[in-house]
Amino acid sequence: MPALCSLAVSPSGRLAAVGARLAWSGETMADLGDNVTIPEFSCLLQMDPYLKPYEKDFRRRYELLQKQLFLLEEAEGGFDQFTRSYNTFGVQRRPDNSLYFKEWAPAAEALFLTGDFNGWDKFSHRYTKKEFGKWELILPPKHDNSPAVDHNSKLKVVVHTKEGQRLYRISPWAKYVTREEKAVIYDWVHWDPPQPYIHIHPRPRKPTSLRIYESHVGIGSPEGKIASYNNFTTNVLPRIKDLGYNCIQLMAIMEHAYYASFGYQITSFFAASSRYGTPDELKQLIDVAHSMGIMVLLDVVHSHASKNTEDGLNRFDGSDSCFFHSPPRGVHSLWDSCLFNYSSWEVLRFLLSNLRWWMEEYHFDGFRFDGVTSMLYHHHGIGTGFTGDYSEYFGLQVDEDSLVYLMLANHILHTLYPDCITVAEDVSGMPALCRKVEEGGLGFDYRLAMAVPDKWIQILKELKDEDWNIGNIVHTLTNRRYGEKCIAYAESHDQALVGDKSLAFWLMDKEMYTNMSSLIPMTAIIDRGMQLHKMIRLITHGLGGEGYLNFMGNEFGHPEWLDFPREGNNQSYHYARRQFNLVDMDHLRYCQLYAFDRDMNRTEDKYGWLAAPPAFVSARHEEDKVIVFDRSNVLFIFNFHPSKSFQDYRVAVEAPGKYKIKLDSDAAQYGGHGRLDHNTEFFTQPEPFNGRSNSIQNQTFPIDSQSSV
């Protein structure tokens, strides 16, 4: 019988004002940063003195940010009004029920509006050209004073180019787009319900310990179909609440024409995906989550956009730029998508207003920014290995237009919404990514600890149990920038995608189809897989960061992998669903893994190790395969040895006193063997050990197979 073990026991603002008018146009890039003062830069240097040689880079970035804020104040009356441009662009119903249409199409020769309202006449309703590439149209109300365009009716913008082309486009500001069952192209649908949904519940306060449940609405059902917002509200939210997660990260909400893109090829940035239901049903989902005390983050994609033209942003005005850089700079060679021009005033208006829209209209609580590495560097991370040398994060390879956009976005969000949470998906390790803008940082609250899941997959793919490198595991889990919060996770959606598979399936593979019943003896493979599944999660939770993330279904060991319907799998939904029904069958062991994940989160909620300073690792014993650390007055003990248990094992602890077992992965209710007596009390001895002031050594305190918090 394997001796896998994990055990934890516990004792009884804003930026400074820009100031005077500045002659920005007369300054060169070389001049920028020479005279500006970063208000709290000394705090950043105190945290990391090795950044001192790059002080001029930080000053230049900060001055570029100040320049943008100054220009926003001068030209738009400040960022508050600027980021509400969704109230003036697209289509707006005025108090007299007239409709005001506005678009930015600088390369267009003429714009017309067509749709159900005018029998699809392509020339009857012409926009008026304004300055700076803007176009406007006003439709008076009908004779009965109702709006000229009915709710749920279809529209198109007809763009005439200087080359004589006639293009049919969806407004970039469209709030709702749909696609007929067998159609290829999405339609712009005017969304103006007579009784729009009104949020009832206030936003929850930002938690000190962030436990994220990464979710995809469309796969949130055991059925082989696209699941709905209503299904998620009714059937998934209660599970998330029960599991102890206090935050949901919703993927694939911004409309994307290609379902199999997992929501990362956006076509309509202001439209909530209609494949799951209506905008009001998404609002209700978020409102109900708030009633449960759960925050909701949007997985926002501002790093690139779909190349679609008829139902996307690409070539909206007929040019090869508009919202994007012209090729080749405007094309991502690996993603085959378009790259935004963050130096464009109207692109800033569009993207910043997009963030504000999701916060104001839908009451999201923050964002997980996708593809940040691609944004930060001109090379987009393609063919680049980051070694951690600071020269990699400064200089000409850095795209300061997009970097300053991220600073600006974080500054605005955290100024307007103090409890807003922003998370960066960055693999490069950019210094100060998660430090305040006032310090010269980019202003994110958290970054994803992306090396951690890669390490677990590598271990399970390449190493025998007896060859696990304990020191390397600890290094990977603790190797993060001090003072910058990380979201740790054992696996996310990335690891479950086709071509890979979930940790549970790596551990137990085909035996999950036949041997997960608790009515039959546990096989060696299921035993090992169950115990390691729990231990990997707990050590990642306790040691890996200041927040924790789990992808939906993986908490109970969801089998197989994730694959969306596409030509390559005959449009099958078999792998594009979450089989929550497995948890509801008491005779299957999935409910035991679910129970452990739930109690792990509840234990963290009680003791708060995620909000505590980093753990002190007192033991990483290669031969014994034992890891011991303490954090927030909780002692964690893990035995990863495949065959040995240990008796009379001395472990270090800082806080003196009496200790009791609070979470034990070997407990029977979690699919363990129940070898530890939870009534036992353990007393420290005033004997310093492994860098801690006290230690515990007791013959009744075995490090046996699979024990946890």
Short mmCIF file of N, CA and C in Angstrom, two decimals, residues 19-150:
data_model
loop_
_atom_site.label_atom_id
_atom_site.label_comp_id
_atom_site.label_asym_id
_atom_site.label_seq_id
_atom_site.Cartn_x
_atom_site.Cartn_y
_atom_site.Cartn_z
N GLY A 19 -0.84 68.17 -13.06
CA GLY A 19 -0.25 69.48 -12.77
C GLY A 19 -0.34 70.41 -13.97
N ALA A 20 0.66 71.21 -14.14
CA ALA A 20 0.63 72.26 -15.16
C ALA A 20 0.57 71.67 -16.55
N ARG A 21 0.12 72.49 -17.49
CA ARG A 21 0.08 72.06 -18.88
C ARG A 21 1.50 71.75 -19.36
N LEU A 22 1.63 70.67 -20.14
CA LEU A 22 2.95 70.24 -20.59
C LEU A 22 2.99 70.23 -22.11
N ALA A 23 4.09 70.64 -22.64
CA ALA A 23 4.26 70.65 -24.10
C ALA A 23 4.73 69.28 -24.55
N TRP A 24 3.79 68.30 -24.49
CA TRP A 24 4.17 66.91 -24.77
C TRP A 24 4.74 66.74 -26.18
N SER A 25 4.16 67.47 -27.13
CA SER A 25 4.55 67.22 -28.52
C SER A 25 6.01 67.54 -28.79
N GLY A 26 6.64 68.33 -27.96
CA GLY A 26 8.02 68.70 -28.18
C GLY A 26 9.03 67.74 -27.58
N GLU A 27 8.55 66.71 -26.88
CA GLU A 27 9.47 65.80 -26.22
C GLU A 27 9.72 64.58 -27.08
N THR A 28 10.93 64.08 -27.01
CA THR A 28 11.26 62.83 -27.69
C THR A 28 11.20 61.70 -26.68
N MET A 29 11.23 60.46 -27.18
CA MET A 29 11.24 59.31 -26.27
C MET A 29 12.45 59.35 -25.36
N ALA A 30 13.57 59.88 -25.87
CA ALA A 30 14.77 59.94 -25.05
C ALA A 30 14.59 60.91 -23.89
N ASP A 31 13.78 61.99 -24.12
CA ASP A 31 13.56 62.97 -23.06
C ASP A 31 12.65 62.44 -21.98
N LEU A 32 11.70 61.59 -22.36
CA LEU A 32 10.70 61.13 -21.40
C LEU A 32 11.37 60.40 -20.25
N GLY A 33 10.93 60.68 -19.07
CA GLY A 33 11.42 59.99 -17.89
C GLY A 33 12.54 60.72 -17.18
N ASP A 34 13.09 61.80 -17.82
CA ASP A 34 14.21 62.49 -17.19
C ASP A 34 13.78 63.28 -15.96
N ASN A 35 12.60 63.88 -16.01
CA ASN A 35 12.21 64.79 -14.94
C ASN A 35 11.02 64.32 -14.12
N VAL A 36 10.32 63.29 -14.60
CA VAL A 36 9.11 62.86 -13.91
C VAL A 36 9.47 62.17 -12.59
N THR A 37 8.57 62.30 -11.63
CA THR A 37 8.73 61.63 -10.35
C THR A 37 7.63 60.60 -10.19
N ILE A 38 8.01 59.37 -9.91
CA ILE A 38 7.04 58.32 -9.61
C ILE A 38 6.79 58.37 -8.11
N PRO A 39 5.55 58.65 -7.68
CA PRO A 39 5.30 58.96 -6.27
C PRO A 39 5.85 57.95 -5.27
N GLU A 40 5.71 56.65 -5.55
CA GLU A 40 6.11 55.65 -4.57
C GLU A 40 7.16 54.68 -5.13
N PHE A 41 7.99 55.20 -6.03
CA PHE A 41 9.00 54.34 -6.65
C PHE A 41 9.98 53.77 -5.64
N SER A 42 10.22 54.52 -4.56
CA SER A 42 11.14 54.03 -3.54
C SER A 42 10.64 52.74 -2.90
N CYS A 43 9.33 52.57 -2.83
CA CYS A 43 8.76 51.33 -2.28
C CYS A 43 9.11 50.15 -3.18
N LEU A 44 9.04 50.37 -4.51
CA LEU A 44 9.38 49.30 -5.44
C LEU A 44 10.85 48.94 -5.33
N LEU A 45 11.72 49.96 -5.23
CA LEU A 45 13.15 49.69 -5.12
C LEU A 45 13.49 49.02 -3.80
N GLN A 46 12.76 49.38 -2.76
CA GLN A 46 12.99 48.72 -1.48
C GLN A 46 12.63 47.24 -1.57
N MET A 47 11.59 46.95 -2.34
CA MET A 47 11.17 45.57 -2.55
C MET A 47 12.17 44.81 -3.42
N ASP A 48 12.72 45.50 -4.44
CA ASP A 48 13.64 44.87 -5.37
C ASP A 48 14.70 45.88 -5.82
N PRO A 49 15.80 45.98 -5.09
CA PRO A 49 16.86 46.95 -5.44
C PRO A 49 17.49 46.70 -6.81
N TYR A 50 17.36 45.47 -7.34
CA TYR A 50 17.97 45.16 -8.63
C TYR A 50 17.27 45.86 -9.80
N LEU A 51 16.15 46.55 -9.53
CA LEU A 51 15.47 47.30 -10.58
C LEU A 51 16.04 48.71 -10.74
N LYS A 52 16.92 49.12 -9.86
CA LYS A 52 17.49 50.47 -9.90
C LYS A 52 18.11 50.82 -11.25
N PRO A 53 18.88 49.93 -11.90
CA PRO A 53 19.46 50.29 -13.20
C PRO A 53 18.42 50.60 -14.28
N TYR A 54 17.18 50.22 -14.05
CA TYR A 54 16.13 50.43 -15.05
C TYR A 54 15.17 51.55 -14.64
N GLU A 55 15.65 52.41 -13.76
CA GLU A 55 14.79 53.48 -13.24
C GLU A 55 14.29 54.38 -14.36
N LYS A 56 15.14 54.68 -15.34
CA LYS A 56 14.71 55.56 -16.43
C LYS A 56 13.58 54.92 -17.24
N ASP A 57 13.63 53.60 -17.40
CA ASP A 57 12.54 52.92 -18.11
C ASP A 57 11.22 53.09 -17.35
N PHE A 58 11.28 52.89 -16.03
CA PHE A 58 10.08 53.07 -15.22
C PHE A 58 9.56 54.50 -15.30
N ARG A 59 10.49 55.46 -15.26
CA ARG A 59 10.07 56.86 -15.33
C ARG A 59 9.43 57.18 -16.68
N ARG A 60 10.02 56.65 -17.75
CA ARG A 60 9.45 56.90 -19.08
C ARG A 60 8.04 56.32 -19.19
N ARG A 61 7.86 55.10 -18.72
CA ARG A 61 6.54 54.48 -18.76
C ARG A 61 5.53 55.30 -17.96
N TYR A 62 5.97 55.73 -16.78
CA TYR A 62 5.06 56.49 -15.92
C TYR A 62 4.71 57.83 -16.55
N GLU A 63 5.68 58.46 -17.21
CA GLU A 63 5.40 59.74 -17.85
C GLU A 63 4.47 59.57 -19.05
N LEU A 64 4.63 58.46 -19.77
CA LEU A 64 3.70 58.19 -20.86
C LEU A 64 2.28 58.01 -20.34
N LEU A 65 2.16 57.38 -19.18
CA LEU A 65 0.84 57.25 -18.56
C LEU A 65 0.29 58.62 -18.18
N GLN A 66 1.13 59.46 -17.56
CA GLN A 66 0.68 60.80 -17.19
C GLN A 66 0.25 61.60 -18.42
N LYS A 67 0.98 61.40 -19.50
CA LYS A 67 0.62 62.09 -20.74
C LYS A 67 -0.79 61.70 -21.18
N GLN A 68 -1.09 60.39 -21.14
CA GLN A 68 -2.42 59.94 -21.54
C GLN A 68 -3.49 60.52 -20.64
N LEU A 69 -3.24 60.54 -19.34
CA LEU A 69 -4.23 61.09 -18.40
C LEU A 69 -4.43 62.58 -18.65
N PHE A 70 -3.35 63.28 -18.92
CA PHE A 70 -3.43 64.71 -19.21
C PHE A 70 -4.25 64.96 -20.47
N LEU A 71 -3.97 64.20 -21.52
CA LEU A 71 -4.69 64.37 -22.77
C LEU A 71 -6.17 64.01 -22.62
N LEU A 72 -6.46 62.98 -21.82
CA LEU A 72 -7.86 62.63 -21.57
C LEU A 72 -8.59 63.78 -20.88
N GLU A 73 -7.90 64.42 -19.95
CA GLU A 73 -8.51 65.55 -19.24
C GLU A 73 -8.76 66.71 -20.19
N GLU A 74 -7.77 66.98 -21.06
CA GLU A 74 -7.86 68.11 -21.98
C GLU A 74 -8.91 67.88 -23.07
N ALA A 75 -8.90 66.69 -23.66
CA ALA A 75 -9.72 66.44 -24.84
C ALA A 75 -11.11 65.90 -24.52
N GLU A 76 -11.22 65.16 -23.41
CA GLU A 76 -12.48 64.45 -23.15
C GLU A 76 -13.10 64.81 -21.80
N GLY A 77 -12.45 65.69 -21.05
CA GLY A 77 -12.98 66.02 -19.73
C GLY A 77 -12.68 64.98 -18.68
N GLY A 78 -11.72 64.12 -18.95
CA GLY A 78 -11.33 63.11 -17.97
C GLY A 78 -11.71 61.71 -18.42
N PHE A 79 -11.13 60.73 -17.73
CA PHE A 79 -11.35 59.34 -18.15
C PHE A 79 -12.74 58.82 -17.80
N ASP A 80 -13.41 59.44 -16.85
CA ASP A 80 -14.75 58.95 -16.49
C ASP A 80 -15.69 59.04 -17.69
N GLN A 81 -15.72 60.19 -18.33
CA GLN A 81 -16.60 60.37 -19.49
C GLN A 81 -16.10 59.56 -20.68
N PHE A 82 -14.79 59.55 -20.88
CA PHE A 82 -14.18 58.85 -22.01
C PHE A 82 -14.51 57.37 -22.00
N THR A 83 -14.48 56.77 -20.82
CA THR A 83 -14.71 55.33 -20.71
C THR A 83 -16.19 54.97 -20.69
N ARG A 84 -17.04 55.95 -20.82
CA ARG A 84 -18.49 55.70 -20.97
C ARG A 84 -18.93 55.93 -22.41
N SER A 85 -18.03 55.79 -23.34
CA SER A 85 -18.37 56.07 -24.74
C SER A 85 -19.37 55.09 -25.31
N TYR A 86 -19.63 53.98 -24.61
CA TYR A 86 -20.70 53.08 -25.05
C TYR A 86 -22.07 53.76 -24.95
N ASN A 87 -22.13 54.93 -24.27
CA ASN A 87 -23.37 55.69 -24.19
C ASN A 87 -23.56 56.63 -25.37
N THR A 88 -22.54 56.75 -26.21
CA THR A 88 -22.65 57.64 -27.37
C THR A 88 -22.38 56.93 -28.69
N PHE A 89 -21.65 55.83 -28.68
CA PHE A 89 -21.37 55.10 -29.91
C PHE A 89 -22.35 53.93 -30.07
N GLY A 90 -22.38 53.37 -31.29
CA GLY A 90 -23.33 52.30 -31.57
C GLY A 90 -24.70 52.91 -31.78
N VAL A 91 -25.67 52.43 -31.03
CA VAL A 91 -27.03 52.97 -31.11
C VAL A 91 -27.50 53.34 -29.72
N GLN A 92 -28.12 54.53 -29.61
CA GLN A 92 -28.62 55.02 -28.32
C GLN A 92 -30.05 55.50 -28.49
N ARG A 93 -30.91 55.09 -27.56
CA ARG A 93 -32.28 55.62 -27.56
C ARG A 93 -32.33 56.86 -26.69
N ARG A 94 -32.80 57.96 -27.27
CA ARG A 94 -32.87 59.22 -26.56
C ARG A 94 -34.20 59.34 -25.81
N PRO A 95 -34.31 60.30 -24.90
CA PRO A 95 -35.56 60.44 -24.12
C PRO A 95 -36.81 60.60 -24.97
N ASP A 96 -36.69 61.20 -26.17
CA ASP A 96 -37.86 61.37 -27.03
C ASP A 96 -38.10 60.16 -27.92
N ASN A 97 -37.35 59.05 -27.67
CA ASN A 97 -37.44 57.80 -28.43
C ASN A 97 -36.84 57.88 -29.82
N SER A 98 -36.16 58.98 -30.13
CA SER A 98 -35.36 58.97 -31.36
C SER A 98 -34.12 58.10 -31.11
N LEU A 99 -33.55 57.59 -32.18
CA LEU A 99 -32.37 56.73 -32.07
C LEU A 99 -31.17 57.44 -32.68
N TYR A 100 -30.07 57.47 -31.93
CA TYR A 100 -28.85 58.12 -32.36
C TYR A 100 -27.79 57.06 -32.64
N PHE A 101 -27.27 57.05 -33.85
CA PHE A 101 -26.26 56.08 -34.27
C PHE A 101 -24.93 56.81 -34.49
N LYS A 102 -23.85 56.20 -34.04
CA LYS A 102 -22.53 56.81 -34.21
C LYS A 102 -21.48 55.74 -34.40
N GLU A 103 -20.59 55.93 -35.36
CA GLU A 103 -19.51 54.98 -35.62
C GLU A 103 -18.23 55.74 -35.93
N TRP A 104 -17.12 55.04 -35.74
CA TRP A 104 -15.81 55.55 -36.15
C TRP A 104 -15.32 54.68 -37.30
N ALA A 105 -15.23 55.29 -38.49
CA ALA A 105 -14.80 54.56 -39.69
C ALA A 105 -13.99 55.53 -40.54
N PRO A 106 -12.75 55.82 -40.15
CA PRO A 106 -11.97 56.89 -40.78
C PRO A 106 -11.68 56.68 -42.26
N ALA A 107 -11.61 55.45 -42.73
CA ALA A 107 -11.26 55.21 -44.14
C ALA A 107 -12.48 55.08 -45.04
N ALA A 108 -13.67 55.16 -44.48
CA ALA A 108 -14.89 54.95 -45.27
C ALA A 108 -15.21 56.18 -46.12
N GLU A 109 -15.84 55.94 -47.26
CA GLU A 109 -16.32 57.01 -48.12
C GLU A 109 -17.74 57.43 -47.74
N ALA A 110 -18.55 56.43 -47.32
CA ALA A 110 -19.92 56.71 -46.89
C ALA A 110 -20.41 55.56 -46.02
N LEU A 111 -21.35 55.86 -45.13
CA LEU A 111 -21.97 54.85 -44.27
C LEU A 111 -23.49 54.95 -44.38
N PHE A 112 -24.13 53.78 -44.44
CA PHE A 112 -25.60 53.72 -44.44
C PHE A 112 -26.03 52.71 -43.39
N LEU A 113 -27.25 52.86 -42.93
CA LEU A 113 -27.85 51.90 -42.00
C LEU A 113 -28.97 51.17 -42.70
N THR A 114 -28.98 49.86 -42.59
CA THR A 114 -30.05 49.07 -43.17
C THR A 114 -30.49 48.02 -42.17
N GLY A 115 -31.66 47.43 -42.41
CA GLY A 115 -32.16 46.42 -41.48
C GLY A 115 -33.64 46.16 -41.65
N ASP A 116 -34.18 45.42 -40.68
CA ASP A 116 -35.62 45.11 -40.73
C ASP A 116 -36.45 46.38 -40.76
N PHE A 117 -35.98 47.44 -40.11
CA PHE A 117 -36.80 48.65 -39.94
C PHE A 117 -37.08 49.37 -41.27
N ASN A 118 -36.19 49.20 -42.27
CA ASN A 118 -36.41 49.88 -43.55
C ASN A 118 -36.49 48.91 -44.73
N GLY A 119 -36.85 47.66 -44.41
CA GLY A 119 -36.97 46.66 -45.46
C GLY A 119 -35.65 46.33 -46.12
N TRP A 120 -34.55 46.55 -45.41
CA TRP A 120 -33.20 46.27 -45.89
C TRP A 120 -32.83 47.13 -47.11
N ASP A 121 -33.35 48.36 -47.09
CA ASP A 121 -32.95 49.34 -48.11
C ASP A 121 -31.52 49.80 -47.80
N LYS A 122 -30.63 49.64 -48.75
CA LYS A 122 -29.21 49.88 -48.51
C LYS A 122 -28.81 51.35 -48.64
N PHE A 123 -29.73 52.22 -49.08
CA PHE A 123 -29.34 53.60 -49.34
C PHE A 123 -30.25 54.63 -48.68
N SER A 124 -31.31 54.21 -48.05
CA SER A 124 -32.31 55.18 -47.56
C SER A 124 -31.86 55.94 -46.32
N HIS A 125 -30.96 55.37 -45.54
CA HIS A 125 -30.58 56.01 -44.27
C HIS A 125 -29.06 56.18 -44.22
N ARG A 126 -28.66 57.37 -44.60
CA ARG A 126 -27.23 57.67 -44.73
C ARG A 126 -26.71 58.38 -43.47
N TYR A 127 -25.55 57.96 -43.01
CA TYR A 127 -24.87 58.64 -41.90
C TYR A 127 -24.28 59.97 -42.40
N THR A 128 -24.15 60.92 -41.49
CA THR A 128 -23.50 62.20 -41.78
C THR A 128 -22.05 62.13 -41.32
N LYS A 129 -21.13 62.55 -42.16
CA LYS A 129 -19.72 62.52 -41.81
C LYS A 129 -19.36 63.67 -40.88
N LYS A 130 -18.66 63.36 -39.81
CA LYS A 130 -18.19 64.35 -38.85
C LYS A 130 -16.66 64.34 -38.85
N GLU A 131 -16.06 65.15 -38.00
CA GLU A 131 -14.60 65.21 -37.95
C GLU A 131 -14.03 63.98 -37.25
N PHE A 132 -12.75 63.75 -37.47
CA PHE A 132 -11.98 62.66 -36.85
C PHE A 132 -12.52 61.27 -37.21
N GLY A 133 -13.07 61.14 -38.41
CA GLY A 133 -13.50 59.83 -38.88
C GLY A 133 -14.81 59.35 -38.27
N LYS A 134 -15.57 60.25 -37.64
CA LYS A 134 -16.84 59.86 -37.00
C LYS A 134 -18.00 60.02 -38.00
N TRP A 135 -19.02 59.20 -37.79
CA TRP A 135 -20.22 59.22 -38.61
C TRP A 135 -21.44 59.16 -37.70
N GLU A 136 -22.48 59.98 -38.01
CA GLU A 136 -23.67 60.04 -37.16
C GLU A 136 -24.95 59.91 -37.99
N LEU A 137 -25.97 59.37 -37.34
CA LEU A 137 -27.29 59.24 -37.96
C LEU A 137 -28.34 59.33 -36.86
N ILE A 138 -29.42 60.08 -37.10
CA ILE A 138 -30.52 60.18 -36.15
C ILE A 138 -31.80 59.68 -36.82
N LEU A 139 -32.47 58.72 -36.17
CA LEU A 139 -33.76 58.23 -36.66
C LEU A 139 -34.86 58.74 -35.73
N PRO A 140 -35.77 59.57 -36.24
CA PRO A 140 -36.87 60.04 -35.40
C PRO A 140 -37.80 58.88 -35.05
N PRO A 141 -38.59 59.01 -34.00
CA PRO A 141 -39.51 57.93 -33.63
C PRO A 141 -40.62 57.75 -34.67
N LYS A 142 -41.30 56.62 -34.57
CA LYS A 142 -42.45 56.35 -35.44
C LYS A 142 -43.61 57.29 -35.07
N HIS A 143 -44.68 57.20 -35.88
CA HIS A 143 -45.84 58.05 -35.63
C HIS A 143 -46.46 57.79 -34.26
N ASP A 144 -46.34 56.55 -33.77
CA ASP A 144 -46.89 56.25 -32.45
C ASP A 144 -45.89 56.55 -31.33
N ASN A 145 -44.80 57.25 -31.69
CA ASN A 145 -43.75 57.66 -30.75
C ASN A 145 -42.89 56.50 -30.25
N SER A 146 -43.03 55.33 -30.83
CA SER A 146 -42.13 54.22 -30.48
C SER A 146 -40.85 54.36 -31.30
N PRO A 147 -39.73 53.75 -30.85
CA PRO A 147 -38.47 53.86 -31.59
C PRO A 147 -38.58 53.30 -33.00
N ALA A 148 -37.82 53.88 -33.92
CA ALA A 148 -37.89 53.48 -35.33
C ALA A 148 -37.39 52.06 -35.54
N VAL A 149 -36.52 51.58 -34.66
CA VAL A 149 -36.00 50.21 -34.75
C VAL A 149 -36.52 49.44 -33.55
N ASP A 150 -37.23 48.36 -33.82
CA ASP A 150 -37.83 47.57 -32.75
C ASP A 150 -36.78 46.74 -32.02
#
